[in-house]
mmCIF file of C-alpha atoms and ligand atoms in Angstrom:
data_model
loop_
_atom_site.group_PDB
_atom_site.id
_atom_site.type_symbol
_atom_site.label_atom_id
_atom_site.label_comp_id
_atom_site.label_asym_id
_atom_site.label_seq_id
_atom_site.Cartn_x
_atom_site.Cartn_y
_atom_site.Cartn_z
ATOM 1 C CA MET A 1 -26.246 214.154 116.747
ATOM 2 C CA LYS A 2 -25.857 216.361 119.862
ATOM 3 C CA GLN A 3 -27.741 216.127 123.139
ATOM 4 C CA LYS A 4 -29.274 219.470 124.128
ATOM 5 C CA LYS A 5 -31.537 220.691 126.945
ATOM 6 C CA LEU A 6 -33.322 218.308 129.320
ATOM 7 C CA LEU A 7 -37.003 218.052 128.309
ATOM 8 C CA TYR A 8 -38.169 215.902 131.183
ATOM 9 C CA ALA A 9 -36.880 213.896 133.960
ATOM 10 C CA GLY A 10 -39.160 211.116 135.141
ATOM 11 C CA LYS A 11 -38.596 208.480 137.797
ATOM 12 C CA ALA A 12 -36.356 206.230 135.825
ATOM 13 C CA LYS A 13 -35.435 207.976 132.470
ATOM 14 C CA SER A 14 -34.407 211.497 131.314
ATOM 15 C CA VAL A 15 -35.512 212.884 127.927
ATOM 16 C CA TYR A 16 -33.398 215.330 126.115
ATOM 17 C CA HIS A 17 -33.785 217.523 122.973
ATOM 18 C CA THR A 18 -31.291 217.205 120.280
ATOM 19 C CA ASP A 19 -29.794 219.167 117.421
ATOM 20 C CA VAL A 20 -32.005 217.162 115.039
ATOM 21 C CA LYS A 21 -35.727 218.339 114.610
ATOM 22 C CA GLY A 22 -38.159 215.603 115.825
ATOM 23 C CA LYS A 23 -35.524 213.470 117.406
ATOM 24 C CA LEU A 24 -35.058 213.091 121.195
ATOM 25 C CA ILE A 25 -32.415 211.201 123.267
ATOM 26 C CA VAL A 26 -33.835 208.977 126.079
ATOM 27 C CA GLU A 27 -31.353 208.146 128.865
ATOM 28 C CA PHE A 28 -32.177 205.028 130.853
ATOM 29 C CA ARG A 29 -30.922 205.889 134.348
ATOM 30 C CA ASP A 30 -30.133 203.432 137.132
ATOM 31 C CA ASP A 31 -32.905 204.705 139.378
ATOM 32 C CA ILE A 32 -35.560 202.133 140.303
ATOM 33 C CA THR A 33 -38.800 202.948 142.155
ATOM 34 C CA ALA A 34 -41.750 201.041 143.265
ATOM 35 C CA PHE A 35 -44.995 201.394 145.108
ATOM 36 C CA ASP A 36 -45.855 204.912 143.609
ATOM 37 C CA GLY A 37 -42.328 206.183 144.363
ATOM 38 C CA GLY A 38 -42.398 204.923 148.000
ATOM 39 C CA LYS A 39 -39.418 202.551 147.547
ATOM 40 C CA LYS A 40 -36.451 203.999 145.614
ATOM 41 C CA ASP A 41 -32.924 202.821 145.014
ATOM 42 C CA VAL A 42 -30.069 203.191 142.444
ATOM 43 C CA LEU A 43 -28.867 199.884 141.086
ATOM 44 C CA LYS A 44 -25.670 200.046 138.972
ATOM 45 C CA ASN A 45 -26.191 199.100 135.233
ATOM 46 C CA LYS A 46 -30.002 198.699 135.603
ATOM 47 C CA GLY A 47 -30.498 201.430 132.912
ATOM 48 C CA SER A 48 -28.402 199.583 130.400
ATOM 49 C CA TYR A 49 -30.236 196.257 130.832
ATOM 50 C CA ASN A 50 -33.561 197.965 130.267
ATOM 51 C CA ALA A 51 -32.355 200.018 127.370
ATOM 52 C CA GLU A 52 -30.829 196.884 125.736
ATOM 53 C CA VAL A 53 -34.024 194.890 126.152
ATOM 54 C CA SER A 54 -36.262 197.751 125.026
ATOM 55 C CA ALA A 55 -34.178 198.331 121.866
ATOM 56 C CA PHE A 56 -34.414 194.558 121.173
ATOM 57 C CA PHE A 57 -38.161 194.536 121.511
ATOM 58 C CA PHE A 58 -38.708 197.722 119.522
ATOM 59 C CA GLU A 59 -36.544 196.322 116.601
ATOM 60 C CA TYR A 60 -38.490 193.060 116.797
ATOM 61 C CA LEU A 61 -41.835 194.841 116.790
ATOM 62 C CA GLY A 62 -40.797 197.128 114.059
ATOM 63 C CA LYS A 63 -39.750 194.216 111.898
ATOM 64 C CA ASN A 64 -43.254 192.784 112.471
ATOM 65 C CA GLY A 65 -45.139 195.749 111.369
ATOM 66 C CA VAL A 66 -45.646 197.708 114.712
ATOM 67 C CA LYS A 67 -44.959 201.456 114.564
ATOM 68 C CA THR A 68 -42.495 202.464 117.286
ATOM 69 C CA HIS A 69 -40.560 205.558 118.244
ATOM 70 C CA PHE A 70 -37.140 203.676 118.213
ATOM 71 C CA VAL A 71 -34.434 204.933 115.932
ATOM 72 C CA SER A 72 -31.026 203.749 117.216
ATOM 73 C CA MET A 73 -28.779 203.325 120.262
ATOM 74 C CA ILE A 74 -25.961 205.704 120.960
ATOM 75 C CA ASP A 75 -24.442 203.702 123.711
ATOM 76 C CA SER A 76 -25.719 201.121 126.270
ATOM 77 C CA ARG A 77 -28.105 203.523 127.920
ATOM 78 C CA HIS A 78 -28.875 206.230 125.439
ATOM 79 C CA MET A 79 -31.560 205.688 122.870
ATOM 80 C CA VAL A 80 -32.515 207.995 119.973
ATOM 81 C CA VAL A 81 -36.270 208.243 119.473
ATOM 82 C CA ARG A 82 -38.810 210.058 117.351
ATOM 83 C CA GLU A 83 -40.489 212.733 119.364
ATOM 84 C CA LEU A 84 -44.014 211.886 120.043
ATOM 85 C CA GLN A 85 -46.949 213.828 121.615
ATOM 86 C CA MET A 86 -47.418 211.412 124.454
ATOM 87 C CA ILE A 87 -50.901 210.075 125.388
ATOM 88 C CA PRO A 88 -51.266 209.993 129.175
ATOM 89 C CA LEU A 89 -52.454 206.408 129.243
ATOM 90 C CA GLU A 90 -50.794 203.345 130.878
ATOM 91 C CA VAL A 91 -51.959 200.500 128.634
ATOM 92 C CA ILE A 92 -51.592 197.226 130.561
ATOM 93 C CA VAL A 93 -52.100 193.906 128.848
ATOM 94 C CA ARG A 94 -52.563 190.891 131.114
ATOM 95 C CA ASN A 95 -52.224 187.151 130.108
ATOM 96 C CA VAL A 96 -52.053 185.838 133.655
ATOM 97 C CA ALA A 97 -53.734 187.255 136.739
ATOM 98 C CA ALA A 98 -51.075 188.893 139.023
ATOM 99 C CA GLY A 99 -50.452 192.209 140.809
ATOM 100 C CA SER A 100 -53.172 194.781 141.181
ATOM 101 C CA ILE A 101 -55.948 192.744 139.540
ATOM 102 C CA VAL A 102 -55.388 190.083 142.199
ATOM 103 C CA ARG A 103 -55.438 192.661 144.972
ATOM 104 C CA ASN A 104 -58.434 194.404 143.619
ATOM 105 C CA TYR A 105 -60.628 191.775 142.009
ATOM 106 C CA PRO A 106 -61.415 188.046 142.925
ATOM 107 C CA PHE A 107 -58.875 186.484 140.626
ATOM 108 C CA LYS A 108 -56.542 183.840 142.008
ATOM 109 C CA GLU A 109 -52.842 184.652 141.205
ATOM 110 C CA GLY A 110 -51.764 182.599 138.170
ATOM 111 C CA THR A 111 -55.139 182.342 136.564
ATOM 112 C CA LYS A 112 -54.751 182.232 132.781
ATOM 113 C CA LEU A 113 -56.623 185.154 131.091
ATOM 114 C CA ASP A 114 -57.688 184.109 127.772
ATOM 115 C CA PRO A 115 -58.486 186.307 125.858
ATOM 116 C CA PRO A 116 -55.885 188.770 127.347
ATOM 117 C CA VAL A 117 -57.393 191.558 129.439
ATOM 118 C CA ILE A 118 -56.556 195.176 128.656
ATOM 119 C CA VAL A 119 -56.651 197.604 131.535
ATOM 120 C CA ILE A 120 -55.980 201.347 130.958
ATOM 121 C CA ASP A 121 -54.754 203.668 133.608
ATOM 122 C CA TYR A 122 -54.680 207.462 133.619
ATOM 123 C CA LYS A 123 -51.008 208.474 133.868
ATOM 124 C CA ASP A 124 -51.199 210.973 136.592
ATOM 125 C CA ASP A 125 -49.006 210.485 139.659
ATOM 126 C CA SER A 126 -50.868 213.176 141.604
ATOM 127 C CA ARG A 127 -54.065 211.037 141.291
ATOM 128 C CA HIS A 128 -52.090 207.744 141.725
ATOM 129 C CA ASP A 129 -52.882 206.641 138.114
ATOM 130 C CA PRO A 130 -56.644 205.724 138.498
ATOM 131 C CA MET A 131 -58.109 203.183 136.243
ATOM 132 C CA LEU A 132 -60.125 204.508 133.197
ATOM 133 C CA ASN A 133 -62.808 203.182 131.029
ATOM 134 C CA ASP A 134 -63.442 203.976 127.226
ATOM 135 C CA ASP A 135 -66.088 206.525 128.133
ATOM 136 C CA LEU A 136 -63.833 208.381 130.541
ATOM 137 C CA ILE A 137 -60.930 208.356 128.131
ATOM 138 C CA VAL A 138 -63.198 209.962 125.480
ATOM 139 C CA ALA A 139 -64.865 212.391 127.935
ATOM 140 C CA LEU A 140 -61.441 213.541 129.189
ATOM 141 C CA LYS A 141 -60.311 214.009 125.571
ATOM 142 C CA LEU A 142 -57.375 211.853 126.216
ATOM 143 C CA ALA A 143 -57.931 210.006 122.895
ATOM 144 C CA THR A 144 -60.682 209.869 120.292
ATOM 145 C CA PRO A 145 -62.711 206.585 119.874
ATOM 146 C CA ALA A 146 -60.818 205.890 116.634
ATOM 147 C CA GLU A 147 -57.409 206.343 118.424
ATOM 148 C CA LEU A 148 -58.585 204.127 121.241
ATOM 149 C CA ARG A 149 -59.524 201.416 118.900
ATOM 150 C CA LYS A 150 -56.009 201.731 117.240
ATOM 151 C CA ILE A 151 -54.307 201.546 120.602
ATOM 152 C CA LYS A 152 -56.184 198.547 121.747
ATOM 153 C CA LYS A 153 -55.448 196.682 118.510
ATOM 154 C CA ALA A 154 -51.861 197.623 118.649
ATOM 155 C CA ALA A 155 -51.640 196.560 122.281
ATOM 156 C CA LEU A 156 -53.022 193.102 121.500
ATOM 157 C CA GLU A 157 -50.666 192.722 118.470
ATOM 158 C CA ILE A 158 -47.654 193.622 120.632
ATOM 159 C CA ASN A 159 -48.809 191.109 123.295
ATOM 160 C CA ARG A 160 -49.046 188.330 120.707
ATOM 161 C CA LEU A 161 -45.570 189.090 119.310
ATOM 162 C CA LEU A 162 -43.891 189.449 122.722
ATOM 163 C CA PHE A 163 -45.736 186.445 124.202
ATOM 164 C CA ASP A 164 -44.492 184.218 121.409
ATOM 165 C CA LEU A 165 -40.984 185.542 121.441
ATOM 166 C CA LEU A 166 -40.675 185.069 125.295
ATOM 167 C CA ALA A 167 -42.431 181.698 125.313
ATOM 168 C CA ALA A 168 -39.668 180.530 122.890
ATOM 169 C CA GLN A 169 -37.117 181.457 125.627
ATOM 170 C CA GLY A 170 -39.117 179.541 128.399
ATOM 171 C CA ILE A 171 -40.564 182.764 129.815
ATOM 172 C CA THR A 172 -44.189 183.534 130.475
ATOM 173 C CA LEU A 173 -45.295 187.074 129.644
ATOM 174 C CA VAL A 174 -47.671 187.579 132.522
ATOM 175 C CA ASP A 175 -48.454 191.202 131.952
ATOM 176 C CA PHE A 176 -46.738 194.515 130.686
ATOM 177 C CA LYS A 177 -47.387 198.253 130.461
ATOM 178 C CA ILE A 178 -46.918 200.279 127.283
ATOM 179 C CA GLU A 179 -47.425 204.025 126.355
ATOM 180 C CA PHE A 180 -48.344 205.346 123.063
ATOM 181 C CA GLY A 181 -47.934 208.852 121.463
ATOM 182 C CA ARG A 182 -48.920 210.725 118.230
ATOM 183 C CA GLN A 183 -46.628 211.637 115.368
ATOM 184 C CA GLY A 184 -49.004 213.559 113.294
ATOM 185 C CA LYS A 185 -52.008 211.346 112.887
ATOM 186 C CA THR A 186 -50.006 208.135 113.457
ATOM 187 C CA ILE A 187 -50.366 206.277 116.736
ATOM 188 C CA CYS A 188 -46.889 205.087 117.677
ATOM 189 C CA LEU A 189 -45.537 202.974 120.545
ATOM 190 C CA GLY A 190 -43.199 205.011 122.782
ATOM 191 C CA ASP A 191 -41.507 204.886 126.175
ATOM 192 C CA GLU A 192 -39.970 201.444 126.990
ATOM 193 C CA ILE A 193 -40.714 197.830 127.323
ATOM 194 C CA SER A 194 -38.284 196.383 129.835
ATOM 195 C CA MET A 195 -38.034 194.309 133.091
ATOM 196 C CA ASP A 196 -39.220 197.457 134.912
ATOM 197 C CA SER A 197 -42.568 197.413 132.932
ATOM 198 C CA MET A 198 -43.283 193.625 132.506
ATOM 199 C CA ARG A 199 -43.973 190.764 134.731
ATOM 200 C CA LEU A 200 -42.039 187.659 133.554
ATOM 201 C CA TRP A 201 -42.159 184.211 135.107
ATOM 202 C CA ASP A 202 -39.738 181.477 134.272
ATOM 203 C CA LYS A 203 -41.911 178.584 132.737
ATOM 204 C CA LYS A 204 -40.111 175.851 134.714
ATOM 205 C CA SER A 205 -39.381 177.269 138.089
ATOM 206 C CA GLY A 206 -42.214 179.944 138.200
ATOM 207 C CA GLU A 207 -39.460 182.351 139.507
ATOM 208 C CA SER A 208 -39.917 186.191 138.937
ATOM 209 C CA LEU A 209 -37.613 187.619 136.218
ATOM 210 C CA ASP A 210 -38.652 191.294 136.604
ATOM 211 C CA LYS A 211 -39.132 194.318 138.877
ATOM 212 C CA ASP A 212 -41.112 192.010 141.376
ATOM 213 C CA VAL A 213 -37.739 190.835 142.486
ATOM 214 C CA TYR A 214 -37.034 194.359 143.667
ATOM 215 C CA ARG A 215 -40.708 195.204 144.825
ATOM 216 C CA PHE A 216 -40.820 192.110 147.087
ATOM 217 C CA GLU A 217 -37.128 191.549 147.828
ATOM 218 C CA LYS A 218 -37.107 188.125 146.133
ATOM 219 C CA GLY A 219 -33.362 187.903 145.410
ATOM 220 C CA ASP A 220 -30.423 189.740 143.686
ATOM 221 C CA VAL A 221 -32.240 192.279 141.303
ATOM 222 C CA MET A 222 -29.230 192.965 138.995
ATOM 223 C CA ALA A 223 -28.238 189.364 138.757
ATOM 224 C CA THR A 224 -31.881 188.591 137.687
ATOM 225 C CA TYR A 225 -31.951 191.631 135.189
ATOM 226 C CA ASN A 226 -28.500 190.561 133.679
ATOM 227 C CA ARG A 227 -29.642 186.899 133.126
ATOM 228 C CA VAL A 228 -33.052 187.727 131.739
ATOM 229 C CA ALA A 229 -31.642 190.361 129.383
ATOM 230 C CA GLN A 230 -29.192 187.702 127.915
ATOM 231 C CA ARG A 231 -32.012 185.285 127.665
ATOM 232 C CA ILE A 232 -34.245 187.708 125.822
ATOM 233 C CA THR A 233 -31.600 189.311 123.466
ATOM 234 C CA SER A 234 -30.171 185.850 122.506
ATOM 235 C CA SER A 235 -33.573 185.011 121.048
ATOM 236 C CA SER A 236 -33.283 184.204 117.358
ATOM 237 C CA LYS A 237 -37.059 184.506 116.741
ATOM 238 C CA LYS A 238 -36.912 187.867 115.041
ATOM 239 C CA ARG A 239 -38.762 186.892 111.768
HETATM 240 P P1 ATP B 301 -43.743 206.204 134.974
HETATM 241 O O1 ATP B 301 -42.542 205.801 135.714
HETATM 242 O O2 ATP B 301 -45.004 206.272 135.659
HETATM 243 O O3 ATP B 301 -43.869 205.680 133.654
HETATM 244 P P2 ATP B 301 -42.276 208.728 134.479
HETATM 245 O O4 ATP B 301 -42.808 209.875 133.823
HETATM 246 O O5 ATP B 301 -41.634 208.960 135.815
HETATM 247 O O6 ATP B 301 -43.537 207.841 134.722
HETATM 248 P P3 ATP B 301 -39.960 207.830 132.967
HETATM 249 O O7 ATP B 301 -39.806 206.576 132.199
HETATM 250 O O8 ATP B 301 -38.910 208.148 134.003
HETATM 251 O O9 ATP B 301 -41.435 207.820 133.482
HETATM 252 O O10 ATP B 301 -39.864 209.159 132.118
HETATM 253 C C1 ATP B 301 -39.938 209.001 130.652
HETATM 254 C C2 ATP B 301 -40.825 209.960 130.069
HETATM 255 O O11 ATP B 301 -40.645 210.251 128.664
HETATM 256 C C3 ATP B 301 -42.405 209.589 130.260
HETATM 257 O O12 ATP B 301 -43.176 210.643 130.656
HETATM 258 C C4 ATP B 301 -42.796 209.129 128.878
HETATM 259 O O13 ATP B 301 -44.122 209.384 128.556
HETATM 260 C C5 ATP B 301 -41.917 210.154 127.920
HETATM 261 N N1 ATP B 301 -41.633 209.662 126.637
HETATM 262 C C6 ATP B 301 -41.349 208.402 126.231
HETATM 263 N N2 ATP B 301 -41.104 208.330 124.981
HETATM 264 C C7 ATP B 301 -41.278 209.587 124.393
HETATM 265 C C8 ATP B 301 -41.180 210.086 123.025
HETATM 266 N N3 ATP B 301 -40.978 209.222 121.942
HETATM 267 N N4 ATP B 301 -41.512 211.364 122.853
HETATM 268 C C9 ATP B 301 -41.818 212.125 123.973
HETATM 269 N N5 ATP B 301 -41.845 211.722 125.226
HETATM 270 C C10 ATP B 301 -41.664 210.431 125.513
HETATM 271 P P1 TYD B 302 -50.125 196.226 138.116
HETATM 272 O O1 TYD B 302 -50.364 194.830 138.569
HETATM 273 O O2 TYD B 302 -51.273 196.880 137.663
HETATM 274 O O3 TYD B 302 -49.367 197.076 139.164
HETATM 275 P P2 TYD B 302 -48.448 196.526 140.440
HETATM 276 O O4 TYD B 302 -47.212 196.224 139.715
HETATM 277 O O5 TYD B 302 -48.491 197.681 141.333
HETATM 278 O O6 TYD B 302 -49.099 195.256 141.038
HETATM 279 O O7 TYD B 302 -49.055 196.188 136.901
HETATM 280 C C1 TYD B 302 -49.213 195.461 135.724
HETATM 281 C C2 TYD B 302 -48.022 195.517 134.870
HETATM 282 O O8 TYD B 302 -47.772 196.796 134.351
HETATM 283 C C3 TYD B 302 -46.779 195.132 135.630
HETATM 284 O O9 TYD B 302 -45.947 194.364 134.760
HETATM 285 C C4 TYD B 302 -46.012 196.426 135.874
HETATM 286 C C5 TYD B 302 -46.611 197.374 134.784
HETATM 287 N N1 TYD B 302 -46.803 198.698 135.246
HETATM 288 C C6 TYD B 302 -45.752 199.675 134.996
HETATM 289 O O10 TYD B 302 -44.767 199.471 134.441
HETATM 290 N N2 TYD B 302 -45.939 200.927 135.450
HETATM 291 C C7 TYD B 302 -47.111 201.364 136.203
HETATM 292 O O11 TYD B 302 -47.272 202.475 136.645
HETATM 293 C C8 TYD B 302 -48.108 200.267 136.344
HETATM 294 C C9 TYD B 302 -49.411 200.622 137.104
HETATM 295 C C10 TYD B 302 -47.904 198.989 136.008
#
């Protein structure tokens, strides 16, 4: 497969056309950003760690019946995916209160959320990704009510599968963000699931094992990403 013209360069990944119809190559770059792009850096090998963990999760989810865009890895940072018509929603699933819901609502950090809470933001940097509700999603024609039901059902199933996998590695899945797209009529999981898009806490020490280490300068970001990537991908719970 040959990499062709750049389709889209985002904050952390670049997406390329290929010579195969319906297939794209996603390059996981070493760029890292936080606070709406207000904090930016380049951290050597970050892209490879995120690509490796994303590929591992996509394969695990695929084996467990979740439809994903993942096809294969070309090398440590280039992933072949099925082209999707992306739905501009950031679907966030929360098992424990942390981050923006603690800043914006009277939750105490660390409060267990059972059942999990789904929050959906509008993926629009120029509007700073405002939070949506079901009526707004339908009124804005971002998704039909039937699609929205499928998206929420898939998000909860993905949460259940990832929560169990990570718990077996001594890691609490606090929250994460995913994106979906359409392939014909099928709703498919796209984008990535990595340390950049999850909040992970070590069960014993409570230490952050994700982008919060970068956001809040809690330690050596790449040492953390390296360790957590090894912990996750050594998991044998693949079913
Ligand atoms: P953010 O960081 O807020 O998620 P971004 O657009 O800067 O936004 P990147 O991850 O750098 O994010 O860019 C990757 C882009 O590729 C995203 O816009 C994502 O929606 C898109 N994308 C991911 N998977 C696919 C796919 N299978 N088909 C088409 N586009 C995809
Ligand atoms: P959230 O608490 O809403 O935002 P913040 O990290 O600014 O406090 O984030 C919840 C989870 O979703 C967290 O694991 C990070 C992830 N996320 C993204 O990956 N991208 C985003 O644009 C947002 C808003 C969240």
